[in-house]
Amino acid sequence: MGKCVKPSDPASIPKFMDPLPKPQVAMPVQHDDYPDGSYYELEMKEGLHRYHKYFPETKIWGYDGLIPGPTIEARKDKTTYVKYLNNLPDEHFLPLDRTLHSSIDTADVRTVVHLHGAKVDWESDGHPEAWYTKNYEMTGPTFKRQVHAYTNHQPGATLWYHDHAMSLTRLNVYSGLAGFYLLRDALEDRLRLPSGKYEIPMMIQDRSFNEDGSLFYPDTPPFPVTVHPSITPGVLGDTIAVNGKLWPYLNVEPRKYRFRILNASNRRGYSLSLSNGGTFHQIGTDGGLLEAPVELASFDLLPAERTDIIIDFSTMQGQTITLLNNDSEFPLNEHTSVVMQFSVCLPLEGEDDSQIPETLYPDMGLHTEHAHIVRNLPLTATTDEYGRPMLMLNDHMYHDPASEKPSLDSIEIWNFINATPIQHPIHLHLIQFKILERRPFDRNIFLETGKIVWTGPAEPPREYERGWKDVVRADVDMVTSIAMHWKDHVGNYIWHCHFLEHEDHDMMRPITIIEDAHPVQLPHAEDAHPEDPAPAEPPTGTAGPEEPPTTDVPAEDTAGQVTEGTGDSDAGTTVEGTVDEGSEPAVQEDSTDTLIEPEQAEAGAGRVGGYRPCNCAKCRYARSKKKFS
């Protein structure tokens, strides 16, 4: 250890002393049951890692004992098989809270790996209750397979794998269990992006240390509780690590470099910029390449978000540039406001023939007019039986029955109503989505009455989040709307906040994707042919689901007001708002799993013949004009 360096005191730790390491690449192993080059084994084990050249070695848990774990390189449409071997000790070295789900009566060391961002069968998704112990001596209730099959039927993207064990995710990831999974495709090969040693994955994490260099993780929240050890509302480190090194440096040539940046912190967000005022050329988001590059002066990343950027150092020869963090959620200091340093000091090795293409990935679009269901999903705060704050999704705990049951091959719109005083990064397993908008509302009125009153106009997605995403920032006092297409897989998935302490307690919910239950949409009445048959009458004596009450009031009395009822998201929901001539009103249709006739829907009669009105803008507007007339 350096003469005056104390790992527990960031002021004593000199910055920019270690070169930025590039994570090792995982190598496939031979297995008779799998095609050559497709099978991997990664061992979860305890290891020693040096976070800083003047630190002693720190005990960590890592894939193959490394931080980050080995990078898995995969190809689109070529299945990758991975067996994650749990060879961890029987006791955890970080403080366990045994009051959380599945912790009181199960083994203390449990693991399961989630490939974050992957479109994959649920049995290989890393479900939190598919955990297992060493040698599979004990397994969770949803454990199905030892070898994960990643079919890679999706565009190339920066994915990552990490532990997802029920109630232990925060500790296992903080211990070191995270790594990159880079999915490549033929389009990326043709684009001539910076590659090889000029393409660098960057995993950013904040960490704190004890005086002896061991990892520090608090065993109690900053307020009195009767539980010890106890989970805390969130853990912030006082140092910043990139690829496992504190405030590293990278010597670069005066040319273009590609950086795949991941926020793998438990709780901290980052707002990144360059100290010389330079720009980033963003080429991708969570789900892969953008339609075209976006030039940015800065961008934000909450935990689990990724961005794919190019920095052109060709005009910066001789400069030393610091990557800065300007995130404003928590007070910053001279340590947490600095991430790493670039030094443009290497000679150029040959001509830089890489490029920043004008066009990247032509987007087919997501046609939200075909959405069958709109779900209003409140994010709320309560307290648990021990008096600790507990965050919830849709007013449910994890083990409550699934309330989100999308139908296979359906498009849905989800509205996250953030009624808590903090932002949340919401992650949906299996799918990539598009952010539609955010709109401010009055939180106090919502908490008192369940109604939404808008306090401003809708805001479009930020310029750095307009591609395909699997994590979205649900801002404070905002309704954040996303749209997604549930394709290819049915089964048991989850959605959750990716602040890991929130996820473990209890901000995580199941998603049950069911077989296609939606009939083909009826044609517009004006387009229907006379010979088209009428919908079948319902069987005698049957009743549809009860519709929520609606209030018919003059349009001038409805300005600024919106919702009724936000219970189970598969229940019907009616939204009212201001209707302007020639524009689509703020109206959400019922979110039952069947379609209903327009007349019956407006009368509140529920299900008739298995149909509901067309949900396109034209039909919704016509119905709203009738409703408010």
XYZ file of C-alpha atoms in Angstrom:
629
model
C 0.000 0.000 0.000
C 1.184 3.545 -0.715
C 2.724 5.360 2.238
C -0.244 7.661 2.919
C -3.069 5.872 1.125
C -6.066 4.821 3.226
C -8.695 2.968 1.185
C -11.420 4.248 3.511
C -10.459 7.876 2.760
C -10.906 8.846 -0.906
C -8.974 12.088 -0.327
C -5.863 9.998 0.311
C -6.180 7.971 -2.921
C -4.266 9.445 -5.890
C -6.211 9.482 -9.133
C -5.230 8.342 -12.624
C -2.581 5.897 -11.406
C -3.859 2.686 -13.051
C -4.359 2.083 -16.767
C -7.911 1.246 -17.781
C -7.991 -2.533 -18.304
C -10.023 -4.067 -21.090
C -12.060 -7.004 -19.744
C -10.835 -10.437 -20.719
C -12.758 -12.258 -23.426
C -14.362 -15.570 -22.457
C -13.182 -18.594 -24.410
C -15.559 -21.410 -25.379
C -14.879 -24.925 -24.161
C -15.402 -28.197 -25.964
C -18.576 -30.111 -25.134
C -19.974 -33.062 -27.068
C -23.566 -31.883 -26.637
C -23.087 -28.430 -28.206
C -21.698 -27.101 -31.523
C -18.047 -26.146 -31.567
C -17.412 -22.659 -30.256
C -20.881 -22.244 -28.748
C -20.492 -23.548 -25.182
C -19.000 -21.624 -22.248
C -18.459 -22.334 -18.583
C -17.994 -19.451 -16.169
C -17.134 -20.165 -12.562
C -18.534 -17.957 -9.828
C -15.850 -17.968 -7.202
C -14.086 -15.926 -4.561
C -11.000 -14.099 -5.697
C -8.614 -11.270 -4.894
C -8.732 -8.051 -6.887
C -6.581 -4.932 -6.670
C -8.760 -1.848 -7.192
C -5.794 0.551 -7.047
C -2.040 0.148 -7.400
C -1.560 1.369 -3.817
C -4.335 -0.847 -2.347
C -3.905 -4.273 -0.843
C -5.825 -7.014 -2.631
C -9.565 -6.976 -1.959
C -11.710 -10.068 -1.524
C -14.372 -10.199 -4.230
C -16.759 -12.629 -5.865
C -16.444 -12.717 -9.627
C -17.134 -14.768 -12.718
C -13.891 -16.718 -13.061
C -12.828 -14.663 -10.038
C -12.528 -11.495 -12.148
C -13.906 -7.926 -12.074
C -15.486 -7.437 -14.540
C -16.258 -11.015 -15.500
C -15.025 -12.267 -18.881
C -16.745 -10.671 -21.874
C -18.838 -13.125 -23.887
C -18.700 -12.380 -27.615
C -21.797 -13.637 -29.444
C -23.240 -13.525 -32.966
C -26.810 -12.762 -33.969
C -28.881 -15.910 -34.613
C -26.113 -18.234 -33.417
C -27.060 -19.788 -30.085
C -24.655 -19.372 -27.184
C -24.790 -21.865 -24.322
C -23.454 -20.862 -20.905
C -23.164 -22.848 -17.696
C -22.522 -20.644 -14.665
C -20.937 -22.790 -11.961
C -21.570 -21.715 -8.371
C -18.329 -22.419 -6.493
C -18.790 -19.646 -3.953
C -18.244 -20.047 -0.188
C -21.153 -21.156 1.982
C -21.242 -17.848 3.868
C -21.659 -14.369 2.452
C -18.989 -11.810 3.331
C -21.407 -8.855 3.063
C -24.212 -8.164 5.584
C -27.314 -10.305 4.988
C -30.837 -9.173 5.825
C -32.852 -12.321 6.493
C -36.189 -10.494 6.719
C -36.433 -10.169 2.929
C -38.268 -12.522 0.559
C -36.726 -16.013 0.409
C -33.957 -15.132 2.867
C -35.259 -16.318 6.220
C -35.382 -20.045 5.445
C -33.051 -20.568 2.496
C -29.300 -20.811 1.981
C -27.363 -17.587 2.507
C -25.414 -17.934 -0.748
C -27.648 -18.323 -3.777
C -27.020 -17.265 -7.354
C -28.716 -17.104 -10.720
C -27.505 -15.186 -13.766
C -29.657 -12.807 -15.813
C -28.505 -11.784 -19.281
C -29.750 -8.220 -19.187
C -31.351 -7.093 -22.445
C -31.628 -10.552 -23.999
C -34.654 -11.850 -25.869
C -34.636 -15.363 -24.471
C -36.916 -18.161 -23.262
C -37.895 -17.569 -19.651
C -36.138 -20.718 -18.426
C -32.815 -19.147 -19.493
C -33.696 -15.604 -18.432
C -32.301 -15.804 -14.892
C -35.578 -15.577 -12.995
C -34.841 -14.466 -9.400
C -36.429 -17.617 -7.987
C -34.417 -19.884 -10.301
C -31.472 -19.606 -7.895
C -29.194 -22.482 -6.964
C -26.455 -23.261 -4.490
C -23.109 -24.990 -4.953
C -23.409 -28.213 -6.974
C -27.165 -27.529 -7.308
C -27.711 -29.038 -3.849
C -30.629 -26.642 -3.386
C -32.596 -24.865 -6.097
C -35.331 -22.262 -6.194
C -38.958 -22.937 -7.198
C -38.503 -21.751 -10.808
C -35.129 -23.394 -11.452
C -35.338 -25.332 -14.728
C -31.925 -25.735 -16.339
C -28.211 -25.710 -15.614
C -27.156 -24.488 -19.058
C -28.600 -21.210 -20.320
C -29.446 -21.115 -24.035
C -29.128 -17.642 -25.553
C -30.543 -17.817 -29.088
C -29.422 -14.248 -29.932
C -32.420 -13.587 -32.187
C -32.104 -9.813 -31.915
C -29.965 -6.996 -33.333
C -26.404 -6.551 -32.154
C -26.225 -4.690 -28.834
C -24.276 -4.112 -25.629
C -25.785 -6.573 -23.155
C -24.463 -7.549 -19.756
C -24.853 -10.469 -17.396
C -25.153 -10.196 -13.631
C -26.466 -11.993 -10.605
C -30.224 -11.829 -10.036
C -30.856 -14.056 -7.008
C -33.972 -13.244 -5.007
C -33.236 -10.705 -2.221
C -29.456 -10.987 -2.802
C -28.926 -9.102 -6.056
C -27.583 -5.958 -4.348
C -24.936 -7.910 -2.427
C -23.901 -10.295 -5.182
C -23.467 -7.547 -7.778
C -21.632 -5.311 -5.284
C -19.350 -8.292 -4.596
C -18.359 -8.303 -8.269
C -20.741 -10.616 -10.126
C -21.185 -8.721 -13.411
C -19.745 -8.897 -16.930
C -20.300 -7.819 -20.550
C -22.066 -9.775 -23.287
C -21.421 -8.205 -26.698
C -23.825 -9.327 -29.397
C -22.589 -8.595 -32.909
C -24.298 -8.832 -36.296
C -23.570 -8.472 -40.013
C -24.652 -4.833 -40.113
C -22.069 -3.869 -37.508
C -19.413 -5.663 -39.575
C -20.232 -3.504 -42.614
C -20.334 -0.141 -40.855
C -16.580 0.162 -40.276
C -16.971 1.331 -36.703
C -13.845 1.522 -34.523
C -12.986 -2.059 -33.590
C -10.347 -4.286 -32.043
C -8.233 -2.390 -29.544
C -10.146 0.766 -30.471
C -13.404 -0.651 -29.076
C -13.507 -0.668 -25.272
C -16.325 -1.733 -22.917
C -16.494 0.461 -19.802
C -18.278 -0.727 -16.642
C -18.732 2.145 -14.173
C -19.366 1.329 -10.491
C -19.028 3.271 -7.268
C -17.488 1.498 -4.296
C -16.474 2.189 -0.689
C -13.706 0.454 1.249
C -12.735 -0.273 4.820
C -9.327 0.836 6.043
C -7.806 -2.566 5.271
C -8.967 -2.382 1.651
C -11.946 -4.720 2.020
C -15.264 -3.773 0.459
C -17.511 -1.702 2.705
C -21.265 -2.259 2.517
C -23.469 -0.783 5.286
C -25.280 -3.169 7.616
C -27.915 -0.667 8.753
C -29.797 2.281 7.222
C -29.133 5.855 8.387
C -32.091 5.718 10.788
C -32.915 3.378 13.683
C -34.489 0.020 12.876
C -35.105 -3.130 14.894
C -33.470 -5.386 12.278
C -29.727 -5.985 12.145
C -28.245 -6.416 9.604
C -30.825 -4.482 7.613
C -31.227 -3.476 4.007
C -30.816 0.235 3.303
C -32.776 2.418 0.850
C -29.687 2.726 -1.363
C -25.898 2.444 -1.217
C -23.543 5.075 -2.639
C -19.805 4.501 -2.886
C -17.289 7.287 -2.289
C -14.930 6.197 -5.098
C -15.548 5.551 -8.800
C -14.255 2.389 -10.475
C -14.130 1.717 -14.217
C -13.546 -1.907 -15.201
C -12.496 -2.538 -11.605
C -9.909 0.265 -11.292
C -10.371 3.487 -9.322
C -10.177 6.606 -11.488
C -8.052 4.950 -14.211
C -6.421 6.568 -17.232
C -6.385 5.536 -20.875
C -3.633 6.546 -23.287
C -5.142 6.928 -26.745
C -4.083 7.708 -30.290
C -5.411 10.782 -32.125
C -8.202 8.813 -33.798
C -11.720 7.505 -33.219
C -12.500 5.125 -30.340
C -15.725 3.273 -29.597
C -16.802 2.994 -25.954
C -19.630 0.748 -24.785
C -20.501 2.341 -21.440
C -22.522 0.583 -18.743
C -23.661 1.945 -15.397
C -23.355 -1.150 -13.176
C -23.661 0.731 -9.880
C -26.207 -0.291 -7.273
C -27.784 3.149 -6.888
C -25.731 6.013 -8.319
C -26.546 7.707 -11.605
C -24.029 9.490 -13.821
C -24.210 12.513 -16.092
C -21.087 12.263 -18.216
C -19.224 14.962 -20.111
C -15.677 15.751 -21.262
C -13.603 18.359 -19.452
C -12.463 19.993 -22.707
C -16.026 20.496 -23.920
C -15.623 17.769 -26.528
C -18.562 15.882 -27.961
C -19.714 12.286 -27.943
C -21.120 10.660 -31.075
C -23.821 8.328 -29.775
C -24.438 5.362 -32.057
C -26.465 3.070 -29.802
C -28.586 2.602 -26.688
C -29.571 -0.425 -24.578
C -31.112 -2.346 -27.476
C -28.545 -1.663 -30.182
C -27.725 0.836 -32.906
C -29.649 4.052 -33.498
C -31.087 5.071 -36.864
C -28.365 7.730 -37.134
C -25.629 9.087 -34.844
C -26.463 11.801 -32.336
C -23.888 14.397 -31.285
C -23.992 14.998 -27.527
C -22.221 17.285 -25.092
C -23.350 15.073 -22.188
C -25.637 12.160 -21.403
C -27.131 10.494 -18.328
C -26.985 6.855 -17.273
C -28.990 5.380 -14.417
C -28.057 1.894 -13.151
C -28.247 -0.782 -15.890
C -28.491 1.730 -18.745
C -25.953 1.457 -21.561
C -24.822 3.787 -24.284
C -22.635 3.136 -27.302
C -20.514 6.160 -28.229
C -17.584 7.199 -30.390
C -15.089 9.836 -29.274
C -12.967 11.322 -32.029
C -9.594 12.256 -30.509
C -8.064 13.198 -33.883
C -8.053 16.942 -33.091
C -7.018 16.540 -29.451
C -3.384 15.472 -29.801
C -1.388 16.278 -26.668
C -4.485 16.934 -24.563
C -5.418 15.289 -21.270
C -9.201 15.058 -20.931
C -11.146 14.065 -17.845
C -14.445 12.198 -18.032
C -16.640 14.120 -15.578
C -19.772 13.198 -13.644
C -22.227 16.062 -13.174
C -25.191 14.068 -11.868
C -27.233 16.255 -9.524
C -29.298 13.713 -7.586
C -26.696 13.509 -4.794
C -24.088 16.039 -3.675
C -20.850 15.561 -5.580
C -17.305 16.210 -4.460
C -13.883 16.164 -6.094
C -13.953 12.357 -5.974
C -17.438 11.373 -7.166
C -17.449 14.084 -9.868
C -14.463 12.455 -11.623
C -14.634 9.140 -13.489
C -11.394 8.637 -15.452
C -8.906 10.389 -17.724
C -7.949 10.162 -21.402
C -4.450 11.157 -22.493
C -4.012 11.682 -26.235
C -0.314 10.859 -26.165
C 0.162 7.797 -28.372
C 1.377 8.044 -31.980
C -1.164 7.168 -34.646
C -0.661 3.587 -35.849
C -1.498 3.788 -39.505
C -4.449 5.540 -41.075
C -7.733 5.659 -39.152
C -10.139 4.148 -41.678
C -12.996 3.745 -39.184
C -16.029 5.972 -39.612
C -19.098 7.457 -37.987
C -21.742 6.469 -40.572
C -24.549 8.863 -41.424
C -27.037 5.985 -41.289
C -26.802 3.128 -38.831
C -29.921 0.954 -38.411
C -33.091 1.892 -40.330
C -35.917 1.672 -37.801
C -39.064 -0.241 -38.768
C -40.963 1.682 -36.104
C -43.384 0.616 -33.400
C -46.987 1.282 -34.417
C -48.675 2.252 -31.172
C -52.067 2.574 -32.865
C -52.166 -1.214 -32.720
C -51.819 -1.281 -28.934
C -54.518 -3.449 -27.364
C -53.836 -2.469 -23.764
C -52.719 0.650 -21.939
C -51.609 0.044 -18.369
C -51.443 2.684 -15.654
C -48.765 1.531 -13.218
C -48.142 3.625 -10.105
C -44.752 3.646 -8.395
C -45.452 4.185 -4.705
C -43.755 4.163 -1.307
C -44.906 2.576 1.919
C -43.299 1.158 5.073
C -42.752 -2.461 5.990
C -43.514 -4.124 9.329
C -40.172 -2.953 10.692
C -40.831 0.680 9.852
C -38.436 0.760 6.907
C -39.321 2.477 3.623
C -40.428 0.027 0.957
C -40.966 0.906 -2.692
C -43.659 -0.850 -4.688
C -44.832 -1.286 -8.270
C -48.547 -1.118 -9.062
C -49.252 -1.140 -5.302
C -48.183 -4.784 -5.047
C -45.377 -6.714 -3.426
C -43.338 -9.214 -5.415
C -45.181 -12.320 -4.273
C -48.667 -10.969 -4.996
C -50.312 -12.600 -8.032
C -49.177 -11.323 -11.394
C -51.209 -8.332 -12.536
C -49.296 -7.756 -15.784
C -50.210 -10.507 -18.259
C -49.387 -9.408 -21.799
C -50.633 -11.452 -24.701
C -48.113 -12.909 -27.137
C -47.693 -10.828 -30.300
C -49.435 -7.808 -28.818
C -48.383 -4.194 -28.504
C -48.949 -2.489 -25.162
C -48.389 0.965 -23.700
C -47.278 1.211 -20.074
C -47.591 4.446 -18.110
C -45.331 4.626 -15.042
C -46.934 7.069 -12.594
C -44.076 8.028 -10.290
C -45.712 9.079 -7.034
C -42.486 8.743 -5.025
C -40.020 11.578 -4.293
C -37.175 9.934 -6.267
C -36.565 8.755 -9.818
C -36.444 5.037 -10.650
C -34.761 3.121 -13.507
C -37.461 0.641 -14.564
C -36.293 -2.491 -16.376
C -38.490 -4.961 -18.234
C -37.113 -8.406 -18.949
C -37.333 -9.989 -22.419
C -38.231 -6.963 -24.545
C -36.844 -3.694 -25.832
C -39.228 -0.740 -25.866
C -39.487 2.825 -27.093
C -39.981 5.787 -24.778
C -43.010 7.770 -25.959
C -43.138 10.765 -23.625
C -43.136 12.076 -20.084
C -45.825 14.371 -18.691
C -45.845 16.125 -15.304
C -48.745 15.604 -12.907
C -49.775 16.676 -9.410
C -48.484 13.974 -7.064
C -50.440 15.120 -4.009
C -53.787 15.006 -5.811
C -52.943 11.562 -7.164
C -52.025 10.197 -3.728
C -55.180 11.671 -2.162
C -57.713 10.838 -4.871
C -56.133 8.457 -7.387
C -56.746 11.027 -10.133
C -54.099 12.547 -12.350
C -54.085 16.280 -12.936
C -51.567 17.340 -15.543
C -49.346 20.264 -14.577
C -47.654 20.766 -17.937
C -47.341 19.523 -21.494
C -45.891 16.195 -22.542
C -42.119 16.068 -23.028
C -40.438 13.959 -25.720
C -37.655 11.477 -24.885
C -34.266 13.039 -24.229
C -31.975 13.087 -27.227
C -29.743 10.313 -25.835
C -32.617 7.874 -25.121
C -34.499 7.761 -28.412
C -33.342 4.324 -29.477
C -34.477 0.912 -28.258
C -34.320 0.672 -24.482
C -34.785 -1.915 -21.751
C -34.334 0.568 -18.872
C -36.243 3.838 -18.587
C -35.902 6.678 -16.118
C -39.290 7.176 -14.434
C -38.876 10.794 -13.370
C -40.328 12.318 -10.208
C -43.879 13.678 -10.604
C -44.013 12.425 -14.175
C -46.077 9.868 -16.047
C -43.497 8.108 -18.224
C -44.996 6.271 -21.205
C -43.331 3.443 -23.099
C -44.512 1.100 -25.840
C -43.426 -2.465 -26.508
C -44.222 -5.477 -28.680
C -44.392 -8.770 -26.780
C -42.941 -11.271 -29.239
C -41.518 -14.778 -29.531
C -41.811 -16.054 -25.954
C -44.428 -16.848 -23.343
C -43.773 -17.630 -19.703
C -42.638 -16.079 -16.445
C -40.606 -12.883 -16.571
C -40.269 -9.865 -14.289
C -40.067 -6.083 -14.260
C -38.411 -4.070 -11.544
C -36.554 -0.986 -10.450
C -32.826 -1.358 -11.142
C -31.756 0.442 -8.006
C -30.652 -2.865 -6.529
C -31.674 -2.113 -2.951
C -35.153 -1.184 -4.226
C -35.341 -4.332 -6.335
C -34.542 -6.525 -3.338
C -37.174 -4.747 -1.192
C -39.802 -4.956 -2.839
C -39.844 -3.082 -6.110
C -40.125 -6.078 -8.410
C -43.155 -7.732 -9.997
C -43.839 -10.811 -12.127
C -44.855 -10.639 -15.771
C -46.781 -13.628 -17.144
C -46.826 -13.635 -20.934
C -49.751 -15.693 -22.187
C -50.625 -17.206 -25.554
C -52.173 -14.844 -28.081
C -55.628 -13.917 -26.759
C -56.388 -10.921 -29.005
C -58.515 -11.368 -32.139
C -57.647 -9.494 -35.284
C -58.854 -5.893 -35.015
C -62.235 -5.213 -36.658
C -62.218 -2.925 -39.709
C -63.417 0.658 -39.417
C -67.200 0.861 -39.655
C -66.962 3.058 -42.753
C -64.706 0.490 -44.438
C -66.752 -2.615 -43.562
C -68.568 -4.393 -46.382
C -72.323 -5.065 -46.039
C -71.739 -8.786 -46.209
C -69.355 -8.706 -43.223
C -70.964 -10.735 -40.411
C -71.948 -9.024 -37.190
C -70.214 -10.018 -33.975
C -71.673 -13.050 -32.247
C -74.053 -12.413 -29.381
C -72.772 -13.365 -25.937
C -74.049 -16.601 -24.403
C -77.145 -16.134 -22.264
C -76.411 -15.618 -18.605
C -72.771 -14.606 -18.998
C -71.368 -11.366 -17.696
C -68.241 -9.505 -18.712
C -65.836 -7.799 -16.354
C -67.250 -4.834 -14.514
C -66.338 -1.561 -16.175
C -65.048 1.354 -14.113
C -67.404 4.286 -13.629
C -67.134 7.120 -16.111
C -68.186 10.691 -15.629
C -69.716 12.560 -18.524
C -69.014 16.253 -18.097
C -68.802 19.110 -20.571
C -65.398 19.414 -22.244
C -64.798 22.799 -20.677
C -65.027 21.210 -17.199
C -62.424 18.528 -17.908
C -59.360 20.638 -18.628
C -56.263 19.417 -16.830
C -57.884 16.387 -15.271
C -57.220 12.807 -16.047
C -57.522 9.393 -14.413
C -59.759 7.167 -12.458
C -58.603 3.990 -10.773
C -55.090 2.506 -10.794
C -55.554 -0.907 -9.280
C -54.644 -4.177 -11.018
C -53.362 -3.140 -14.393
C -55.505 -5.697 -16.231
C -58.611 -3.964 -14.926
C -60.314 -1.351 -17.090
C -59.075 2.210 -16.852
C -60.694 5.350 -18.212
C -58.753 8.548 -18.637
C -60.271 11.924 -19.261
C -58.597 15.070 -20.472
C -58.896 18.137 -22.598
C -60.180 17.529 -26.120
C -59.082 19.927 -28.814
C -60.636 20.124 -32.265
C -58.555 18.222 -34.786
C -56.315 16.530 -32.243
C -56.333 13.199 -30.480
C -57.671 13.493 -26.929
C -55.866 12.133 -23.902
C -58.047 9.043 -23.703
C -56.947 5.587 -22.649
C -59.145 2.683 -23.538
C -60.104 -0.094 -21.163
C -57.258 -2.518 -20.575
C -59.178 -5.762 -20.378
C -57.782 -8.718 -22.302
C -60.704 -8.754 -24.771
C -62.158 -6.296 -27.233
C -65.551 -4.661 -26.726
C -68.061 -2.908 -28.913
C -67.995 0.917 -28.882
C -71.598 1.287 -27.729
C -71.163 -1.217 -24.934
C -67.853 0.286 -23.865
C -69.313 3.753 -23.466
C -72.329 2.358 -21.640
C -70.029 0.512 -19.256
C -71.507 -2.864 -20.136
C -68.203 -4.691 -20.546
C -67.524 -7.655 -22.794
C -69.732 -8.365 -25.803
C -68.883 -10.938 -28.399
C -65.155 -10.782 -27.683
C -64.530 -7.392 -29.339
C -63.693 -3.843 -28.388
C -63.488 -0.756 -30.590
C -60.558 -0.063 -32.826
C -57.862 1.790 -30.916
C -56.498 3.929 -33.742
C -56.337 7.694 -33.356
C -59.304 8.302 -35.652
C -61.649 6.010 -33.751
C -60.482 7.154 -30.321
C -61.030 10.759 -31.294
C -64.518 10.036 -32.651
C -65.500 8.280 -29.429
C -64.090 11.086 -27.287
C -66.053 13.718 -29.225
C -69.221 11.730 -28.579
C -68.325 11.296 -24.914
C -67.699 14.964 -24.223
C -70.565 16.315 -26.371
